[in-house]
Short mmCIF file of C-alpha atoms in Angstrom, two decimals:
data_model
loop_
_atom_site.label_atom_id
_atom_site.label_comp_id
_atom_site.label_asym_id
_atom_site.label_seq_id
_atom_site.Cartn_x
_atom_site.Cartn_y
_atom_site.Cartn_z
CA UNK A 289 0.00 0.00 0.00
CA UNK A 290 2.59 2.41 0.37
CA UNK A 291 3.89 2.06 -3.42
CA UNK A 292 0.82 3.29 -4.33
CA UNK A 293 1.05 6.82 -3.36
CA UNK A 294 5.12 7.21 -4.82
CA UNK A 295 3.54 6.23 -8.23
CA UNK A 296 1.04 8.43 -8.13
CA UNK A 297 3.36 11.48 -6.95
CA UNK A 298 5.85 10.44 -10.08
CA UNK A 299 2.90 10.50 -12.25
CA UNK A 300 1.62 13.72 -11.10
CA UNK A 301 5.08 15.32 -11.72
CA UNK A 302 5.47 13.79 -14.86
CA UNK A 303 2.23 15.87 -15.78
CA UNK A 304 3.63 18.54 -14.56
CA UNK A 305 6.53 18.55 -16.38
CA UNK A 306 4.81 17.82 -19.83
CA UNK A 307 2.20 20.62 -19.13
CA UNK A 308 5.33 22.96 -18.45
CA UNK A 309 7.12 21.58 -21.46
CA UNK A 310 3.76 21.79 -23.84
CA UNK A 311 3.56 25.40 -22.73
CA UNK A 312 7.01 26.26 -23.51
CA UNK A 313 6.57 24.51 -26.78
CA UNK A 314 3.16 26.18 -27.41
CA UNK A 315 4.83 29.41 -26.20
CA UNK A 316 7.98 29.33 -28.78
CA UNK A 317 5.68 28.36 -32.09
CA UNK A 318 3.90 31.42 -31.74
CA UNK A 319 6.94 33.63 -31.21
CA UNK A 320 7.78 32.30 -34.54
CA UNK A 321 4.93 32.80 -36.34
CA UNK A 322 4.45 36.21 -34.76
CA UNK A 323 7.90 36.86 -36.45
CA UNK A 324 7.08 35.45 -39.46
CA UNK A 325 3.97 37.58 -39.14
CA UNK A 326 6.00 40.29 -38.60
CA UNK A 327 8.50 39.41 -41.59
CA UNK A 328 5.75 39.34 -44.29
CA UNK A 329 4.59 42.40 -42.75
CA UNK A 330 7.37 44.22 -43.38
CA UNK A 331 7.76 42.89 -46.91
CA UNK A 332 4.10 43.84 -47.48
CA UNK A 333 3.99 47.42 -46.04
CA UNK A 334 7.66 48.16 -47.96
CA UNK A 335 5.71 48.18 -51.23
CA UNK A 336 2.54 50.34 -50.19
CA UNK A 337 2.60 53.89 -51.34
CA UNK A 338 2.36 56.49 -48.94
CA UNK A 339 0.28 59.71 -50.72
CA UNK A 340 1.14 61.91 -48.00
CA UNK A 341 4.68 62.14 -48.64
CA UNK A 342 4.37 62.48 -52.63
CA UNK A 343 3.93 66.37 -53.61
CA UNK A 344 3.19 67.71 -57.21
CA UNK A 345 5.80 70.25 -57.42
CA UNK A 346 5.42 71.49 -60.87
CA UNK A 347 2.54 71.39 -63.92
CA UNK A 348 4.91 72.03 -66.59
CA UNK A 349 6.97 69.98 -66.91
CA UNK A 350 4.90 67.40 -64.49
CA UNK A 351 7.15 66.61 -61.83
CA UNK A 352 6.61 64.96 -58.61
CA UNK A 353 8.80 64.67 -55.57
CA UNK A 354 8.40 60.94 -52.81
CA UNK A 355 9.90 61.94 -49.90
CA UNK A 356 11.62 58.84 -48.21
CA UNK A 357 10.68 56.60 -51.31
CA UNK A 358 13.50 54.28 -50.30
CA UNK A 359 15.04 53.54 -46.54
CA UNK A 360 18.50 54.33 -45.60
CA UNK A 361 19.22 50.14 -46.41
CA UNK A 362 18.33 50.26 -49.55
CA UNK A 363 19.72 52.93 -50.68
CA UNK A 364 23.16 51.36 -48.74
CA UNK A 365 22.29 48.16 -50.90
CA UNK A 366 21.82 49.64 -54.04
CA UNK A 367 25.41 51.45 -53.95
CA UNK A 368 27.15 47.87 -52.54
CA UNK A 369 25.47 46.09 -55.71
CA UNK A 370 26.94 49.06 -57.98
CA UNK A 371 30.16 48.29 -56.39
CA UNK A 372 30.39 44.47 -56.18
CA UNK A 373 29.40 45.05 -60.03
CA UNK A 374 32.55 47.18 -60.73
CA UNK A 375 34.46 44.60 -59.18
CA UNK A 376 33.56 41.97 -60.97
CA UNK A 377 34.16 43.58 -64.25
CA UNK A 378 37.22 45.21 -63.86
CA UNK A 379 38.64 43.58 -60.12
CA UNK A 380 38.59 46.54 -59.11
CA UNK A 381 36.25 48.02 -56.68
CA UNK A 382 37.23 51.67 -56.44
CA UNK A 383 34.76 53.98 -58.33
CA UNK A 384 36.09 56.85 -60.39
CA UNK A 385 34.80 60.47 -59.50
CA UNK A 386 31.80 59.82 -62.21
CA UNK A 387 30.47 55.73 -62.96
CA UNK A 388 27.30 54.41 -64.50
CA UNK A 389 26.77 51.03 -63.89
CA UNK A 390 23.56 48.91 -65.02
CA UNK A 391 21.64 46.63 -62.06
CA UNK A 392 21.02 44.27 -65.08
CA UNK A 393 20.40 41.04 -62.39
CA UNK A 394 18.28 38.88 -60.35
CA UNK A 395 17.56 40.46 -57.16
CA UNK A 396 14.63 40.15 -54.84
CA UNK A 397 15.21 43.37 -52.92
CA UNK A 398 15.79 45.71 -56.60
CA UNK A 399 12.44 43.56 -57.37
CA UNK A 400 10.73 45.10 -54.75
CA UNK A 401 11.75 48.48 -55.64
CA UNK A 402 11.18 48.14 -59.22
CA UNK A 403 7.44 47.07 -58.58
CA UNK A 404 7.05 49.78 -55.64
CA UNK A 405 8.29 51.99 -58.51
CA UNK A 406 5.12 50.69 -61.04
CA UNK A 407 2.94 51.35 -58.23
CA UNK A 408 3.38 55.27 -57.57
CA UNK A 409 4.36 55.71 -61.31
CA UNK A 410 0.89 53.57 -62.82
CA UNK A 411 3.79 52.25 -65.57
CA UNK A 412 4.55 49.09 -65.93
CA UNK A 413 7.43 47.46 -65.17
CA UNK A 414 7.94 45.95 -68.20
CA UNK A 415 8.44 49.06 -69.94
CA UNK A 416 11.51 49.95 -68.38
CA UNK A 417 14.85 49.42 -68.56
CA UNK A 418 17.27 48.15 -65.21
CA UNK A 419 18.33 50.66 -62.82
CA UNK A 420 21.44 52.31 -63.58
CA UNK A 421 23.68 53.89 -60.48
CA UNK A 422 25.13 56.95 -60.61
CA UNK A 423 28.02 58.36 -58.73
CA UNK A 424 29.65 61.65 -59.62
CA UNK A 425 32.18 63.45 -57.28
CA UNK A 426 32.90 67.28 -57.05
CA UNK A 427 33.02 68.96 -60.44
CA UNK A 428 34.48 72.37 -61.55
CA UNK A 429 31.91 75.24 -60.34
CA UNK A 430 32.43 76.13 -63.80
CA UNK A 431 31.42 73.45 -65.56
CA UNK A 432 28.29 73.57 -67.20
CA UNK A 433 25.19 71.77 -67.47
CA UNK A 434 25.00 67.77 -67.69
CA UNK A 435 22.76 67.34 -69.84
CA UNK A 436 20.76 63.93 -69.33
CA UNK A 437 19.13 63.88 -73.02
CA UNK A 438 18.69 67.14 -75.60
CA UNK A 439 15.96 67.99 -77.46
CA UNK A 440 16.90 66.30 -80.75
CA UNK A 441 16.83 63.20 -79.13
CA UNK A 442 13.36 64.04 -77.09
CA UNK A 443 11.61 65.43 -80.42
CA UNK A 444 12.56 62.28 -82.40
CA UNK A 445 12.22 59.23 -80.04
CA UNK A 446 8.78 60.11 -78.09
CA UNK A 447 9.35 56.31 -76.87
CA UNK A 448 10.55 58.01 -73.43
CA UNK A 449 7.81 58.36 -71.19
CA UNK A 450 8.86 59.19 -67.91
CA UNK A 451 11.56 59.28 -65.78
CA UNK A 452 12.35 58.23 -62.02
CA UNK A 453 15.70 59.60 -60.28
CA UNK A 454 16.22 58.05 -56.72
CA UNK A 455 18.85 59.79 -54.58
CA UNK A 456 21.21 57.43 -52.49
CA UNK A 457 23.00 59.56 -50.66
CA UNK A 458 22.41 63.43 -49.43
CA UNK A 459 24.78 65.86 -51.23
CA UNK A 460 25.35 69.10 -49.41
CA UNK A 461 25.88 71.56 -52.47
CA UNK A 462 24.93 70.80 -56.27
CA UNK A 463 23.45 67.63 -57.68
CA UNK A 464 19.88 68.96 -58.54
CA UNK A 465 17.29 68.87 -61.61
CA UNK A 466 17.18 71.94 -63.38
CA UNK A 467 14.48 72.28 -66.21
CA UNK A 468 15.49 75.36 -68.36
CA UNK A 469 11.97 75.06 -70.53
CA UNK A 470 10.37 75.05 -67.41
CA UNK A 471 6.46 76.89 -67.64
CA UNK A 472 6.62 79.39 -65.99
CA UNK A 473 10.37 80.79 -67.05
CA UNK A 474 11.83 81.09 -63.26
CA UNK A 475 15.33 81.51 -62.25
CA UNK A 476 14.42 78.83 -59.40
CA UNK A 477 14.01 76.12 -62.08
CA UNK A 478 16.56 76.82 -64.82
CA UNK A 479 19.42 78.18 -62.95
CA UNK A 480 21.38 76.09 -60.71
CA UNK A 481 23.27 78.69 -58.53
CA UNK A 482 19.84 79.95 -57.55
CA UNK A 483 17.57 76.49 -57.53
CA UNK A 484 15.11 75.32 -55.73
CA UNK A 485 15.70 73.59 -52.61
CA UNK A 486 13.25 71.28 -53.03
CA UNK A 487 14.70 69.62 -56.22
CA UNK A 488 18.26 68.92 -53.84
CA UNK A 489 19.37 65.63 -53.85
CA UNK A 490 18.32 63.88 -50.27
CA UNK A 491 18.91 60.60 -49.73
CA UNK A 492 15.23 58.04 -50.23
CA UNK A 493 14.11 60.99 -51.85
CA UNK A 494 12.70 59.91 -55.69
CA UNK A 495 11.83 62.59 -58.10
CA UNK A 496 9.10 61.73 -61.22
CA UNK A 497 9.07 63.32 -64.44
CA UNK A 498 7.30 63.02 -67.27
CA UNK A 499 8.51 63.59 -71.31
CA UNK A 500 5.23 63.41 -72.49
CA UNK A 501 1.98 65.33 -72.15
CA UNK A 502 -1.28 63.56 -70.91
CA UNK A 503 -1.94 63.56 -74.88
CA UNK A 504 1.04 61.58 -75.45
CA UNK A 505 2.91 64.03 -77.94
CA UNK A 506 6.12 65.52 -76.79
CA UNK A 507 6.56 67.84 -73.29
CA UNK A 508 9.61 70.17 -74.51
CA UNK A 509 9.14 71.92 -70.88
CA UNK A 510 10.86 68.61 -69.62
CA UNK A 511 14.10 69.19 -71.41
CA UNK A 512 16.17 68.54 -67.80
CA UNK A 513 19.66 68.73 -66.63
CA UNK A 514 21.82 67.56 -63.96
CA UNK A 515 23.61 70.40 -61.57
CA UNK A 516 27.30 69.75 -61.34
CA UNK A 517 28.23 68.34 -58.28
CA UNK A 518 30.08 71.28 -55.61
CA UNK A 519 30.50 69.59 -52.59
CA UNK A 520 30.63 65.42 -51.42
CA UNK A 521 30.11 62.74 -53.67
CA UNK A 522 26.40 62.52 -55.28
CA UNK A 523 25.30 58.88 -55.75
CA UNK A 524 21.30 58.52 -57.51
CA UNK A 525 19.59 55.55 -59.45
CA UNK A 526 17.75 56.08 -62.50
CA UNK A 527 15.27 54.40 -64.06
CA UNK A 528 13.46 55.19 -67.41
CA UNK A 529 9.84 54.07 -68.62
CA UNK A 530 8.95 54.04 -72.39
CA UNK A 531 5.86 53.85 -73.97
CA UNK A 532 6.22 50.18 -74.73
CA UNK A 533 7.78 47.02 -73.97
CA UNK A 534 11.65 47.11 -72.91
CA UNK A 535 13.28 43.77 -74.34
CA UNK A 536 17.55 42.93 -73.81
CA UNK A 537 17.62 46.46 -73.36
CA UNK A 538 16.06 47.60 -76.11
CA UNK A 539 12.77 49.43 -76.99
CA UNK A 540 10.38 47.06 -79.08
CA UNK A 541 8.80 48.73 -82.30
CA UNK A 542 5.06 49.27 -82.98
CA UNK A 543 5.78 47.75 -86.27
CA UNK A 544 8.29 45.05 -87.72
CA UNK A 545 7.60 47.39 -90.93
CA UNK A 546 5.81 44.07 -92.89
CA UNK A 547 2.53 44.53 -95.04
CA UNK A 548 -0.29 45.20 -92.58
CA UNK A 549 -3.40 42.86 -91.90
CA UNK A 550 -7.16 43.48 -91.03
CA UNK A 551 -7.45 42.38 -87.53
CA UNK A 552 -11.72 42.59 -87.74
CA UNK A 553 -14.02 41.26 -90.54
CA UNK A 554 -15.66 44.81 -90.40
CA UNK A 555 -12.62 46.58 -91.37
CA UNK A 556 -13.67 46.90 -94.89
CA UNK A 557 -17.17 47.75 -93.52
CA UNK A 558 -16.03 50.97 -91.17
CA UNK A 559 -13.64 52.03 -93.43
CA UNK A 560 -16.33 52.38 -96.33
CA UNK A 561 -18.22 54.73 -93.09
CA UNK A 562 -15.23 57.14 -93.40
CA UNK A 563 -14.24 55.61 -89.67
CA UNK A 564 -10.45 56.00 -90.51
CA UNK A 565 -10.70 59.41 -90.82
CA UNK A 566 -13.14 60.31 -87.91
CA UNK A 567 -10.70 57.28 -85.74
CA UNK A 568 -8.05 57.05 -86.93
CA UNK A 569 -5.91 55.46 -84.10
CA UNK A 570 -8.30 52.71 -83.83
CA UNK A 571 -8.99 52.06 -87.27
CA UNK A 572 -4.81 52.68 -88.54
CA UNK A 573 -3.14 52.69 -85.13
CA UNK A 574 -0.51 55.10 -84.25
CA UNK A 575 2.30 55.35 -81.88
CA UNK A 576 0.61 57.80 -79.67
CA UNK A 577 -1.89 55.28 -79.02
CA UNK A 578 0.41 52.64 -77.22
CA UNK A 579 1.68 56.23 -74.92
CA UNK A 580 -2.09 56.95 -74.29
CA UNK A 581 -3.03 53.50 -72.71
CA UNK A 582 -0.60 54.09 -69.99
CA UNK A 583 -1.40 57.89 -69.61
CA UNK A 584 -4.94 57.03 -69.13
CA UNK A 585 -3.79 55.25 -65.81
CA UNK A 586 -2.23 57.99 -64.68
CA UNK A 587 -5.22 60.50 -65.96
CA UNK A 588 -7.49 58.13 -63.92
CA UNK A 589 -6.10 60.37 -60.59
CA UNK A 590 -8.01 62.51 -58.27
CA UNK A 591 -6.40 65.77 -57.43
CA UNK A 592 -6.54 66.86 -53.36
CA UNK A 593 -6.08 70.54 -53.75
CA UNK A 594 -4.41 72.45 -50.92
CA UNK A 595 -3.98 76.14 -50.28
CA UNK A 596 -0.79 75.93 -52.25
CA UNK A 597 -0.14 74.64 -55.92
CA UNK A 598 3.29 72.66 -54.40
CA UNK A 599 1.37 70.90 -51.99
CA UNK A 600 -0.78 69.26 -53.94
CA UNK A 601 -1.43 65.39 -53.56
CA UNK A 602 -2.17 62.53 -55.71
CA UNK A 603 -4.94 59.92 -54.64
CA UNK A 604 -6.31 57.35 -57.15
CA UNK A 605 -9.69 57.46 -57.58
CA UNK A 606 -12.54 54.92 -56.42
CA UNK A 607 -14.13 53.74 -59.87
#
């Protein structure tokens, strides 16, 4: 009889101990799916678009300014990828006082960017080309305008539809957009000794611009240029969307130039109706048409007015 109770008291602290050990157990899985939680959280809310920080800075040219578009990491990673790729193609990994280099790769966190990008912008992804880094050191006061395109090449591409510059790093004097066709003329926007403070480079910053107007033919007001560089080293990425499908970085044609084809049975019908004339870019097709279908998206916006023109907000409409 006195076994009895020692078997029961082993028993009872055998339950013990698995209740304590189930608990732990119990205790540690959901610490780790709260952290995984937490993980895919972060992932998530990295690629949602925050309207308050985005401010329409200027009607013509269209330009937009995201403050903090990227955190202080990725702007960090996006320089260490620009430099691992100068290594690897020269074994060398200083950078001279002005590089471009092409983030031509596989790369989930550049993925991320790249589709936060298509998000704010309404242009796809697939109509742009990689990022390419810049990095330019100081420059001669002197010196005069960079030039990022001229207005040869604006007037007889049209393919370029917008453009995207994200500063990595804060520069403390030079850097900046100007825009010397800027509408209204000021001194603010064209000259770069007396610029606008809100164009200077700070690091996450992103500034969008567009080379077309909403109806898809040429914006000479965004004929831009690039401030030289006074003071510390300047480092931005840039990425470019076109009109239509980027390809092995190249721009695909609206036409391989061959004999065109009816795409309807009615073709014959609605031209007889004098429908090419009164449509012609449905009936005939034209290159503006493949700009339109993205400007549409972007068209598609309601405007938040404030008391001030340079505070003014974008928020997407609800239809």
């Amino acid at each position: 009889m006195g076994i009895v109770p020692k078997v029961s008291e082993t028993g009872a602290r055998m339950t013990r101990f698995n209740l304590y050990t189930g608990q732990i157990r119990k205790e540690l899985r959901n610490k780790q799916e709260a952290a995984l939680q937490m993980l895919e959280h972060s992932i998530h809310y990295s690629n949602r678009i925050n309207p308050s920080r985005v401010v329409q800075i200027s009607w013509q040219p269209r330009v937009s300014l995201y403050r903090g578009f990227l955190s202080d990491k990725e702007c960090d990673y996006l320089i260490s990828l620009a430099y691992n790729v100068k290594e690897n193609s020269s074994g060398n990994d200083s950078l001279s006082e002005e590089v471009e280099t092409s983030l031509d790769m596989e790369d989930d966190i550049i993925s991320r960017i790249e589709e936060r990008l298509s998000i704010w912008t309404f242009l796809p992804k697939e109509n742009s080309k990689p990022l390419q880094v810049m990095h330019y050191g100081p420059e001669p006061k002197g010196r005069n305008l960079d030039y990022f395109t001229n207005k040869t090449k604006l007037e007889s591409s049209g393919a370029l539809m917008a453009t995207v510059v994200l500063y990595l790093s804060d520069t403390a004097q030079g850097g900046q957009i100007a825009f010397p066709e800027s509408v209204p003329k000021s001194s603010s926007w064209s000259n770069c000794d007396n610029s606008n403070k809100i164009l200077q480079p700070v690091k996450g910053n992103a500034i969008l611009f567009f080379s077309l107007n909403p109806s898809a033919s040429p914006d000479k007001s965004s004929f831009h240029a690039r401030c030289p560089v006074h003071e510390g080293d300047m480092w931005s990425a840039i990425k470019y969307f076109y009109a239509r499908p980027v390809s092995r970085g190249n721009v695909s044609a609206i036409s391989d130039g061959g004999e065109c084809t009816d795409e309807d049975d009615s073709c014959h019908a609605w031209a007889a109706m004098g429908e090419c004339q009164r449509n012609p870019v449905f009936m005939i097709g034209s290159p503006d048409y493949y700009v339109e279908k993205y400007m549409r998206n972007y068209q598609l916006l309601f405007l938040k007015f404030s008391s001030r023109p340079s505070e003014l907000h974008f928020k997407k409409c609800s239809i």
